[in-house]
Coordinates of C-alpha atoms and ligand atoms in Angstrom, one line a residue:
Chain A
M1475 CA 0.0 0.0 0.0
S1476 CA 1.2 3.5 -0.7
F1477 CA 2.4 5.4 2.3
D1478 CA 1.7 8.9 1.0
N1479 CA -1.9 9.3 1.9
N1480 CA -1.5 8.0 5.4
L1481 CA -2.9 9.8 8.4
V1482 CA -1.1 7.4 10.7
S1483 CA 2.1 5.7 9.9
V1484 CA 3.7 3.1 12.2
Q1485 CA 7.3 2.3 11.4
H1486 CA 9.4 -0.5 12.7
L1487 CA 7.5 -0.6 16.0
T1488 CA 8.9 -2.9 18.7
F1489 CA 7.2 -3.2 22.1
S1490 CA 7.5 -5.7 24.8
R1491 CA 6.0 -6.3 28.2
G1492 CA 8.5 -7.9 30.5
D1493 CA 10.0 -10.8 28.6
R1494 CA 7.1 -11.0 26.2
I1495 CA 7.5 -9.3 22.9
I1496 CA 4.1 -7.9 21.9
F1497 CA 5.3 -6.3 18.6
D1498 CA 8.4 -7.3 16.8
D1499 CA 9.3 -4.6 14.2
I1500 CA 5.9 -4.0 12.6
S1501 CA 5.1 -1.3 10.1
L1502 CA 1.7 -0.3 9.0
G1503 CA -0.2 2.7 7.6
I1504 CA -3.7 4.0 8.2
Q1505 CA -5.1 5.7 5.1
R1506 CA -6.9 9.0 5.4
G1507 CA -10.7 8.8 5.1
K1508 CA -10.7 5.0 5.1
I1509 CA -11.7 2.4 7.6
T1510 CA -8.8 0.3 8.5
A1511 CA -9.3 -2.9 10.5
I1512 CA -6.7 -4.5 12.7
M1513 CA -7.6 -8.0 13.4
G1514 CA -6.1 -10.8 15.4
P1515 CA -6.7 -13.3 18.1
S1516 CA -7.2 -11.9 21.6
G1517 CA -4.1 -11.2 23.5
T1518 CA -2.1 -10.3 20.4
G1519 CA -1.8 -6.7 21.4
K1520 CA -4.5 -4.9 19.5
T1521 CA -5.4 -2.7 22.4
T1522 CA -1.8 -2.1 23.1
L1523 CA -1.4 -0.9 19.5
L1524 CA -4.1 1.6 20.0
K1525 CA -2.5 2.9 23.2
L1526 CA 0.8 3.2 21.4
I1527 CA -0.9 5.2 18.6
G1528 CA -2.6 7.4 21.2
G1529 CA 0.7 8.1 22.9
Q1530 CA -0.3 6.6 26.2
I1531 CA 2.5 4.1 26.2
F1532 CA 6.0 4.3 24.7
P1533 CA 7.5 1.9 22.2
D1534 CA 10.9 0.3 22.8
A1535 CA 11.9 1.2 19.2
G1536 CA 10.3 2.6 16.1
T1537 CA 8.0 5.5 15.5
V1538 CA 4.3 6.4 15.3
E1539 CA 3.4 9.4 13.2
I1540 CA 0.0 11.0 13.0
N1541 CA -0.3 13.7 10.4
G1542 CA 3.5 13.8 10.1
Q1543 CA 4.0 14.4 13.9
N1544 CA 5.8 11.8 15.9
V1545 CA 3.4 11.1 18.8
H1546 CA 6.1 10.0 21.2
T1547 CA 8.3 13.0 20.9
L1548 CA 5.6 15.7 21.0
A1549 CA 5.5 18.1 23.9
R1550 CA 2.6 17.4 26.2
K1551 CA 0.7 20.4 25.0
D1552 CA 1.0 19.4 21.4
L1553 CA 0.1 15.8 22.2
Y1554 CA -3.1 17.0 23.9
S1555 CA -4.1 19.2 21.0
L1556 CA -3.6 16.3 18.7
R1557 CA -5.7 14.0 21.0
R1558 CA -8.5 16.6 20.8
R1559 CA -8.9 15.6 17.2
M1560 CA -8.8 11.9 17.9
G1561 CA -11.6 9.9 19.4
M1562 CA -11.0 6.6 21.2
L1563 CA -13.6 4.1 22.1
F1564 CA -12.3 2.0 24.9
Q1565 CA -13.1 -1.7 25.2
S1566 CA -14.8 -1.1 28.5
G1567 CA -16.4 2.2 27.5
A1568 CA -14.5 4.1 30.2
L1569 CA -17.5 6.3 31.1
L1570 CA -17.2 8.5 34.1
T1571 CA -19.3 6.7 36.7
D1572 CA -20.3 9.8 38.7
M1573 CA -22.2 11.4 35.8
N1574 CA -25.2 10.3 33.9
V1575 CA -25.2 9.5 30.1
Y1576 CA -26.0 13.1 29.1
D1577 CA -23.2 14.6 31.2
N1578 CA -20.8 12.0 29.9
V1579 CA -21.4 13.0 26.3
A1580 CA -21.4 16.6 27.2
F1581 CA -18.1 16.3 29.2
P1582 CA -15.6 16.8 26.4
L1583 CA -17.7 19.7 25.0
R1584 CA -17.8 21.4 28.4
E1585 CA -14.1 20.9 28.9
H1586 CA -12.9 22.0 25.5
T1587 CA -15.4 24.5 24.2
K1588 CA -17.2 27.6 25.3
L1589 CA -20.5 26.6 23.8
T1590 CA -23.7 27.6 25.7
E1591 CA -25.6 24.9 27.5
S1592 CA -28.4 25.1 24.9
M1593 CA -26.0 24.4 22.1
I1594 CA -24.4 21.6 24.1
R1595 CA -27.8 20.1 24.6
T1596 CA -28.5 20.1 20.9
L1597 CA -25.2 18.5 20.1
V1598 CA -25.5 15.9 22.9
L1599 CA -29.0 14.9 21.9
M1600 CA -27.8 14.6 18.2
K1601 CA -24.9 12.3 19.2
L1602 CA -27.1 10.2 21.5
H1603 CA -29.8 9.9 18.8
A1604 CA -27.2 8.6 16.4
V1605 CA -26.3 5.8 18.7
G1606 CA -30.0 5.1 19.5
L1607 CA -29.8 6.2 23.2
R1608 CA -31.4 9.6 23.3
G1609 CA -34.0 8.1 25.6
A1610 CA -31.4 6.8 28.0
R1611 CA -29.9 10.2 28.7
N1612 CA -30.8 10.2 32.4
L1613 CA -29.4 6.8 33.2
M1614 CA -26.2 6.4 35.2
P1615 CA -23.4 4.3 33.7
N1616 CA -24.0 1.4 36.2
E1617 CA -27.5 1.1 34.8
L1618 CA -26.3 0.4 31.3
S1619 CA -25.5 -2.9 29.7
G1620 CA -22.0 -3.4 28.3
G1621 CA -23.2 -2.8 24.8
M1622 CA -25.1 0.3 25.7
A1623 CA -22.1 1.7 27.6
R1624 CA -20.0 1.3 24.5
R1625 CA -22.5 3.1 22.4
V1626 CA -22.6 6.0 24.9
A1627 CA -18.8 6.0 24.7
L1628 CA -19.1 6.2 20.9
A1629 CA -21.4 9.2 21.2
R1630 CA -18.9 10.8 23.5
A1631 CA -16.0 10.0 21.2
I1632 CA -17.7 11.8 18.3
A1633 CA -18.8 14.7 20.4
L1634 CA -15.9 16.9 19.3
D1635 CA -16.1 15.8 15.6
P1636 CA -12.6 14.3 15.5
M1637 CA -10.6 13.6 12.4
M1638 CA -10.0 10.1 13.5
I1639 CA -11.6 7.5 15.7
M1640 CA -10.1 4.4 17.1
Y1641 CA -12.6 1.7 18.0
D1642 CA -11.5 -1.0 20.4
E1643 CA -13.8 -4.0 19.9
P1644 CA -16.9 -2.0 19.1
F1645 CA -19.0 -5.1 18.2
T1646 CA -18.5 -7.1 21.3
G1647 CA -21.6 -7.4 23.4
Q1648 CA -24.0 -5.9 20.8
D1649 CA -27.2 -7.7 20.0
P1650 CA -27.9 -8.3 16.3
I1651 CA -30.0 -5.2 15.9
S1652 CA -27.7 -2.7 17.5
M1653 CA -24.8 -4.5 15.8
A1654 CA -26.3 -3.8 12.4
T1655 CA -27.0 -0.2 13.4
L1656 CA -23.5 0.2 14.7
V1657 CA -21.9 -1.1 11.6
Q1658 CA -24.0 1.3 9.6
L1659 CA -23.1 4.1 11.9
I1660 CA -19.4 3.6 11.7
K1661 CA -19.6 3.4 8.0
S1662 CA -21.7 6.5 7.6
L1663 CA -19.5 8.5 10.1
N1664 CA -16.7 7.7 7.8
T1665 CA -18.3 8.7 4.6
I1666 CA -20.3 11.7 5.7
L1667 CA -17.8 13.3 8.1
G1668 CA -14.8 12.1 6.2
L1669 CA -13.3 10.5 9.3
T1670 CA -10.5 8.1 9.4
S1671 CA -11.3 5.0 11.4
I1672 CA -9.3 2.3 12.9
I1673 CA -11.3 -0.7 14.1
V1674 CA -9.7 -3.3 16.3
S1675 CA -11.8 -6.4 16.3
H1676 CA -11.9 -10.1 16.1
D1677 CA -15.5 -10.2 14.8
V1678 CA -14.6 -11.3 11.3
H1679 CA -17.9 -10.8 9.4
E1680 CA -18.8 -7.4 10.6
T1681 CA -15.3 -6.1 10.1
I1682 CA -14.9 -7.5 6.7
A1683 CA -18.2 -5.9 5.8
I1684 CA -17.1 -2.3 6.4
A1685 CA -13.3 -2.3 6.3
D1686 CA -11.4 -0.8 3.4
Y1687 CA -8.2 -2.3 4.4
I1688 CA -7.3 -5.1 6.8
Y1689 CA -4.2 -6.0 8.8
V1690 CA -4.0 -9.4 10.5
L1691 CA -1.8 -9.5 13.5
S1692 CA -0.4 -12.6 15.2
H1693 CA 2.5 -13.2 17.5
G1694 CA 3.9 -9.8 17.2
N1695 CA 3.9 -9.7 13.4
I1696 CA 1.6 -8.7 10.6
V1697 CA 0.7 -12.0 9.0
G1698 CA -1.5 -10.7 6.3
Q1699 CA -2.8 -7.4 4.9
G1700 CA -5.0 -6.2 2.0
T1701 CA -8.5 -5.3 1.0
P1702 CA -11.3 -7.6 2.3
E1703 CA -11.2 -9.6 -1.0
E1704 CA -7.5 -10.0 -0.9
I1705 CA -7.7 -11.2 2.7
N1706 CA -10.5 -13.6 1.9
N1707 CA -8.5 -15.0 -0.9
S1708 CA -5.2 -15.0 1.0
E1709 CA -3.0 -18.0 0.6
S1710 CA -1.5 -17.5 4.0
E1711 CA -2.4 -20.3 6.3
W1712 CA -2.5 -17.9 9.3
V1713 CA -5.0 -15.6 7.7
Q1714 CA -7.2 -18.5 6.5
Q1715 CA -7.3 -20.1 9.9
F1716 CA -8.2 -16.8 11.6
M1717 CA -10.9 -15.9 9.0
Q1718 CA -12.5 -19.3 9.3
G1719 CA -12.0 -19.7 13.0
A1720 CA -10.4 -23.1 12.6
P1721 CA -9.1 -24.5 15.9
E1722 CA -6.0 -26.1 14.3
G1723 CA -3.4 -24.3 12.3
P1724 CA -0.4 -22.1 12.7
V1725 CA -2.2 -19.9 15.3
H1726 CA -2.6 -21.6 18.6
F1727 CA -5.6 -21.3 20.9
H1728 CA -3.3 -21.8 23.9
Y1729 CA -1.1 -19.2 25.5
P1730 CA 2.5 -20.6 25.3
A1731 CA 2.7 -23.5 27.8
P1732 CA 4.7 -26.7 28.3
D1733 CA 3.3 -30.0 27.1
Y1734 CA -0.1 -30.7 28.6
I1735 CA 0.4 -34.3 29.7
E1736 CA 3.8 -33.6 31.1
D1737 CA 2.4 -30.6 32.9
L1738 CA -0.3 -32.6 34.5
L1739 CA 2.1 -35.3 35.6
T1740 CA 4.8 -33.1 37.1
F1741 CA 4.1 -32.0 40.6
D1742 CA 6.6 -29.4 41.8
K1743 CA 6.3 -25.8 42.6
D1744 CA 6.4 -23.4 39.7
Chain B
M1227 CA 23.0 -12.1 56.7
L1228 CA 23.8 -11.1 53.1
N1229 CA 20.2 -11.8 52.3
I1230 CA 19.0 -9.4 54.9
L1231 CA 21.4 -6.8 53.6
T1232 CA 20.2 -7.2 50.0
K1233 CA 16.6 -7.0 51.2
L1234 CA 17.3 -3.9 53.2
G1235 CA 19.0 -2.3 50.2
K1236 CA 16.2 -3.2 47.9
N1237 CA 13.6 -1.8 50.3
T1238 CA 15.6 1.4 50.8
R1239 CA 15.9 1.8 47.0
C1240 CA 12.2 1.2 46.7
S1241 CA 11.4 3.8 49.3
F1242 CA 13.5 6.4 47.6
N1243 CA 12.0 5.5 44.3
K1244 CA 8.6 6.0 45.7
L1245 CA 9.6 9.2 47.4
G1246 CA 10.9 10.5 44.0
K1247 CA 7.7 9.5 42.2
S1248 CA 5.4 10.9 44.7
G1249 CA 7.4 14.1 44.7
F1250 CA 7.1 14.4 40.9
F1251 CA 3.4 13.7 41.3
L1252 CA 3.1 16.5 43.9
G1253 CA 4.8 18.8 41.5
Q1254 CA 2.3 18.1 38.8
V1255 CA -0.6 18.5 41.2
L1256 CA 0.8 21.9 42.4
I1257 CA 1.0 23.1 38.8
G1258 CA -2.7 22.2 38.4
V1259 CA -3.8 23.9 41.7
G1260 CA -4.1 27.4 40.1
D1261 CA -6.8 26.2 37.7
V1262 CA -8.9 24.9 40.6
F1263 CA -9.9 28.3 41.7
L1264 CA -11.2 29.0 38.2
R1265 CA -13.6 26.1 38.5
P1266 CA -15.3 26.8 41.9
R1267 CA -18.0 24.2 41.2
L1268 CA -15.5 21.3 41.0
L1269 CA -13.9 22.5 44.2
S1270 CA -17.2 23.0 46.1
K1271 CA -18.3 19.4 45.2
Q1272 CA -15.0 18.1 46.7
L1273 CA -15.2 20.3 49.7
Y1274 CA -18.6 18.8 50.4
S1275 CA -17.5 15.2 50.0
V1276 CA -14.1 15.6 51.7
G1277 CA -14.9 18.2 54.3
V1278 CA -18.6 18.5 55.1
L1279 CA -19.1 14.7 55.2
S1280 CA -16.4 14.5 57.8
F1281 CA -18.3 16.8 60.2
L1282 CA -20.0 14.0 62.1
I1283 CA -17.0 11.9 63.0
I1284 CA -15.0 15.0 63.9
T1285 CA -17.7 16.5 66.1
V1286 CA -18.4 13.2 68.0
S1287 CA -14.7 12.4 68.5
G1288 CA -14.0 16.0 69.6
L1289 CA -16.8 15.9 72.1
F1290 CA -15.7 12.6 73.7
I1291 CA -12.0 13.4 73.7
G1292 CA -12.8 16.8 75.4
M1293 CA -15.0 15.0 78.0
V1294 CA -12.3 12.4 78.8
L1295 CA -9.6 15.0 79.0
S1296 CA -11.7 16.8 81.5
L1297 CA -12.2 13.7 83.6
Q1298 CA -8.6 12.7 83.6
G1299 CA -7.4 16.3 84.1
Y1300 CA -9.7 16.9 87.0
Y1301 CA -8.4 13.8 88.7
I1302 CA -4.8 14.9 88.6
L1303 CA -5.3 18.7 89.0
S1304 CA -7.6 18.3 92.0
S1305 CA -4.9 16.4 93.9
F1306 CA -2.9 19.6 93.7
G1307 CA -5.9 21.7 94.5
A1308 CA -5.6 23.3 91.0
E1309 CA -9.0 22.5 89.5
E1310 CA -9.4 26.0 88.2
A1311 CA -6.6 25.2 85.7
L1312 CA -8.8 22.5 84.1
G1313 CA -9.9 24.8 81.3
V1314 CA -6.3 25.7 80.3
M1315 CA -5.3 22.1 80.4
V1316 CA -8.1 20.9 78.2
A1317 CA -7.7 23.7 75.8
A1318 CA -3.9 23.6 75.5
S1319 CA -3.9 19.8 74.9
L1320 CA -6.5 20.1 72.3
V1321 CA -5.2 23.2 70.5
R1322 CA -1.6 22.2 70.6
E1323 CA -1.6 18.5 70.1
L1324 CA -4.8 16.4 70.1
G1325 CA -6.8 18.6 67.7
P1326 CA -4.3 18.6 64.8
V1327 CA -3.2 15.0 65.3
V1328 CA -6.5 13.2 66.0
T1329 CA -8.2 15.2 63.2
A1330 CA -5.5 14.2 60.8
L1331 CA -5.8 10.5 61.8
L1332 CA -9.6 10.6 61.5
F1333 CA -9.4 12.5 58.2
A1334 CA -7.1 9.9 56.8
G1335 CA -9.5 7.1 57.8
R1336 CA -12.7 8.8 56.7
A1337 CA -11.7 11.0 53.7
G1338 CA -8.2 9.9 52.7
S1339 CA -9.2 6.2 52.2
A1340 CA -12.2 7.3 50.2
L1341 CA -10.0 9.5 47.9
T1342 CA -7.6 6.6 47.3
A1343 CA -10.3 4.1 46.6
E1344 CA -12.2 6.5 44.3
I1345 CA -9.1 7.5 42.2
G1346 CA -7.8 3.9 42.2
L1347 CA -11.1 2.6 40.9
M1348 CA -11.2 5.3 38.3
K1349 CA -7.8 4.1 37.1
A1350 CA -8.9 0.5 37.2
T1351 CA -12.0 1.2 35.1
E1352 CA -9.9 3.2 32.5
Q1353 CA -11.7 6.4 33.3
L1354 CA -8.4 8.2 33.8
S1355 CA -7.0 6.8 30.5
G1356 CA -10.2 7.7 28.8
M1357 CA -9.8 11.3 30.0
E1358 CA -6.2 11.4 28.9
M1359 CA -7.4 10.3 25.4
M1360 CA -10.0 13.1 25.4
A1361 CA -7.1 15.5 26.0
I1362 CA -8.2 16.2 29.6
D1363 CA -5.5 16.0 32.1
P1364 CA -6.8 13.9 35.0
I1365 CA -4.3 15.5 37.4
K1366 CA -5.8 18.9 36.8
R1367 CA -9.4 17.7 36.5
I1368 CA -9.6 15.0 39.1
V1369 CA -6.6 15.2 41.5
A1370 CA -6.0 19.0 41.9
P1371 CA -9.5 19.9 43.2
R1372 CA -9.4 17.1 45.7
F1373 CA -6.0 18.3 46.9
V1374 CA -7.2 21.8 47.5
A1375 CA -10.3 20.5 49.2
G1376 CA -8.2 18.5 51.6
L1377 CA -5.9 21.4 52.2
I1378 CA -8.8 23.7 53.1
S1379 CA -10.8 21.1 55.0
V1380 CA -8.3 19.8 57.5
P1381 CA -7.5 23.1 59.3
L1382 CA -11.2 23.9 59.5
L1383 CA -12.0 20.4 60.8
T1384 CA -9.2 20.8 63.3
M1385 CA -10.6 24.0 64.7
L1386 CA -14.0 22.4 64.9
F1387 CA -12.6 19.4 66.7
S1388 CA -10.8 21.6 69.3
A1389 CA -13.8 23.9 69.8
I1390 CA -16.1 21.0 70.4
G1391 CA -13.5 19.4 72.6
I1392 CA -13.4 22.5 74.8
I1393 CA -17.2 22.4 75.1
G1394 CA -17.1 18.7 75.9
G1395 CA -14.5 19.5 78.7
H1396 CA -16.8 22.2 80.0
L1397 CA -19.8 19.9 80.0
V1398 CA -17.9 17.4 82.2
G1399 CA -15.7 19.8 84.2
V1400 CA -18.2 22.5 85.0
G1401 CA -21.4 20.5 84.6
M1402 CA -20.6 17.3 86.3
L1403 CA -17.4 17.8 88.5
G1404 CA -18.3 21.3 89.7
V1405 CA -15.3 23.3 88.5
D1406 CA -16.1 27.0 88.7
E1407 CA -17.4 28.2 85.3
G1408 CA -15.7 31.5 85.5
S1409 CA -12.2 30.1 86.2
Y1410 CA -12.6 27.5 83.4
W1411 CA -12.9 30.2 80.8
M1412 CA -10.8 32.9 82.4
Q1413 CA -7.7 30.8 83.0
M1414 CA -8.0 29.5 79.5
Q1415 CA -8.2 33.0 78.1
S1416 CA -5.3 34.4 80.1
S1417 CA -2.9 31.5 79.7
L1418 CA -3.4 30.5 76.0
D1419 CA -1.2 32.5 73.7
F1420 CA -2.4 33.3 70.2
Y1421 CA 0.9 32.8 68.5
D1422 CA 2.4 30.1 70.7
D1423 CA -0.6 27.9 71.0
I1424 CA -3.3 28.7 68.5
L1425 CA -1.2 29.7 65.5
N1426 CA 1.2 26.7 66.0
G1427 CA -1.8 24.4 66.1
V1428 CA -3.1 25.8 62.9
I1429 CA 0.3 25.4 61.2
K1430 CA 0.4 21.8 62.3
S1431 CA -3.0 21.2 60.9
L1432 CA -2.0 22.8 57.6
V1433 CA 1.0 20.5 57.4
F1434 CA -0.9 17.4 58.3
G1435 CA -3.7 18.2 55.8
F1436 CA -1.1 18.7 53.0
V1437 CA 0.7 15.4 53.8
V1438 CA -2.4 13.2 54.3
T1439 CA -4.1 14.5 51.2
W1440 CA -1.0 14.1 49.2
I1441 CA -0.5 10.5 50.4
A1442 CA -4.1 9.6 49.7
L1443 CA -4.1 11.0 46.2
Y1444 CA -0.7 9.5 45.3
E1445 CA -1.7 6.1 46.5
G1446 CA -4.9 6.2 44.5
Y1447 CA -3.2 7.5 41.4
S1448 CA -0.4 5.0 41.5
A1449 CA -2.5 2.0 42.6
V1450 CA -2.2 -1.2 40.6
P1451 CA -5.4 -1.1 38.6
T1452 CA -7.1 -4.2 40.1
S1453 CA -9.4 -4.8 43.0
E1454 CA -6.5 -6.1 45.0
G1455 CA -4.3 -3.2 44.1
V1456 CA -6.9 -0.7 45.1
S1457 CA -7.6 -2.4 48.4
G1458 CA -3.8 -2.4 49.2
A1459 CA -3.5 1.2 48.3
T1460 CA -6.4 2.2 50.6
T1461 CA -4.7 0.4 53.5
R1462 CA -1.4 2.1 52.7
T1463 CA -3.1 5.5 52.7
V1464 CA -4.3 5.0 56.3
V1465 CA -1.1 3.4 57.6
N1466 CA 1.3 5.8 55.9
S1467 CA -0.8 8.8 56.9
A1468 CA -0.7 7.8 60.5
F1469 CA 3.1 7.3 60.4
A1470 CA 3.6 10.6 58.7
T1471 CA 1.3 12.5 61.0
L1472 CA 2.8 11.2 64.2
G1473 CA 6.4 11.6 62.9
L1474 CA 5.8 15.1 61.7
D1475 CA 4.0 16.0 64.9
F1476 CA 7.1 15.1 66.9
I1477 CA 9.3 17.2 64.7
L1478 CA 7.0 20.2 64.6
T1479 CA 6.4 20.1 68.3
A1480 CA 10.2 20.0 68.9
L1481 CA 10.7 23.0 66.6
M1482 CA 7.8 25.0 68.0
F1483 CA 7.7 24.3 71.7
G1484 CA 11.0 22.6 72.5
D1485 CA 14.2 24.5 72.9
I1486 CA 16.1 22.1 70.6
Ligands
ADP900 N1 -0.6 -3.6 31.8 C1 -0.1 -4.8 31.3 N2 1.0 -5.4 31.9 C2 1.5 -6.5 31.4 N3 1.1 -7.1 30.4 C3 0.0 -6.6 29.7 C4 -0.6 -5.4 30.2 N4 -1.6 -5.2 29.3 C5 -1.6 -6.1 28.4 N5 -0.6 -7.0 28.6 C6 -0.3 -8.2 27.8 O1 -0.1 -7.7 26.5 C7 -0.8 -8.6 25.6 C8 -1.6 -7.8 24.6 O2 -2.7 -7.3 25.3 P1 -3.9 -6.5 24.5 O3 -3.2 -5.5 23.7 O4 -4.9 -6.1 25.6 O5 -4.5 -7.7 23.6 P2 -5.8 -7.6 22.7 O6 -6.4 -6.3 22.8 O7 -5.3 -7.9 21.3 O8 -6.7 -8.7 23.1 C9 -1.5 -9.6 26.4 O9 -1.0 -10.9 26.2 C10 -1.4 -9.2 27.8 O10 -1.0 -10.3 28.6
MG901 MG1 -8.1 -5.7 23.6

């Protein structure tokens, strides 16, 4: 893929947690105005990648550039003004638990703008309407289901009309109806507002349906990339196994461990 | 032997490490303090939950400690025939020592632990990360208002504690034991010095409020983001605050009242 029209460009990124190498020299680009999906089994480091892109954690080597700015060398002030134009949807939603749904969505607007309360109200209700939760505005976060909380978090993430949104597992915990709406919503946000989207997910079908470009991660490396068709027709065993959800193949279901029988038969302290 | 030395070395290094980190954290909080006064609503909310909600425990404890002081004091003073000095004794112990120290200990248990748990849980549920990604500095938005609230609350609660304690002493001394009302107040008024006693007590309470709130906020902010981590941090807040308060009290007392 060409690297000229990239909003985000990750070069030779290496990152480890303790002894465990999460990323081993990966490079990838996120094209402007497109939906890019990052897929891979759970525990491969998808969330970690988003945190690296957001500048919350620092790589051991390599660079992450957004709009030509190196995220990890920016001064705090510049990083914050960059983040103002990035939305991030956390896996857990990360709603503020001492405020109701309405105030959560209004939060970034109140913190970053000088809009009047009536303008904020209009914006908040529009965003909540888009995620189908306008009627839930007075609920507290602990009264929401996981799927609803994530939709509120999405409304909050788009409150400031960012140039880019990072979605961490947006489809998990959604029922079929809200799933379809959400897929539609992500797609239309992208086309109507011209957003750049990064979707991290292991829901193969939904992601394939809306992504323009897909990266498949496994064991710290990019094992496949391309448009949805290219990925579907990929010859790579890894990619095929992941797409079809086959239990056997180059990707293992098990976290690295010693031989099972031997493990059961040895009795000594670890 | 070598093992013990290694362990000691490691612990010392850890403590210094922690001291450095908490110092850095304090610096960041102090930078954020200026903005707190531009957001009076955030501050008043914290003043309520940190300060106002501590009223009950401070009032009740102050009352009982004053009453007990009066009972004990009367017992000793009357053996010298000096019951009229009961008022001074109660007031001086409260204003100089018990007020600042006991208030700080109670504040750590009632409000400090709550601050640690609240911030630790916000961290564990990614609320702090979420804020950072919304370009809102959690130290400015969450930590600094709580710090200022603690700083303001502790001296006021200390004054409340001492005042109620003096009333409690009066209830027992004058009401039950029959000390002369006039001498209870008069001796107190003539013997207590504004600078030596009252001002020094206020300085102590300011220092304790600063340290206890700092410990509570730092423990919460640096907690391991799990249920176990938050519970450990809460315990450390109460224990470390108690050590810090008692240690500092000795040092401050020596500086203020001792001729060291
Ligand atoms: N705070 C952390 N400390 C240590 N290891 C972590 C931490 N967060 C994640 N990991 C490890 O990093 C790996 C990648 O995690 P994550 O990015 O959350 O995976 P994914 O989102 O792809 O499921 C996991 O194997 C996990 O064990
Ligand atoms: Mg994840």
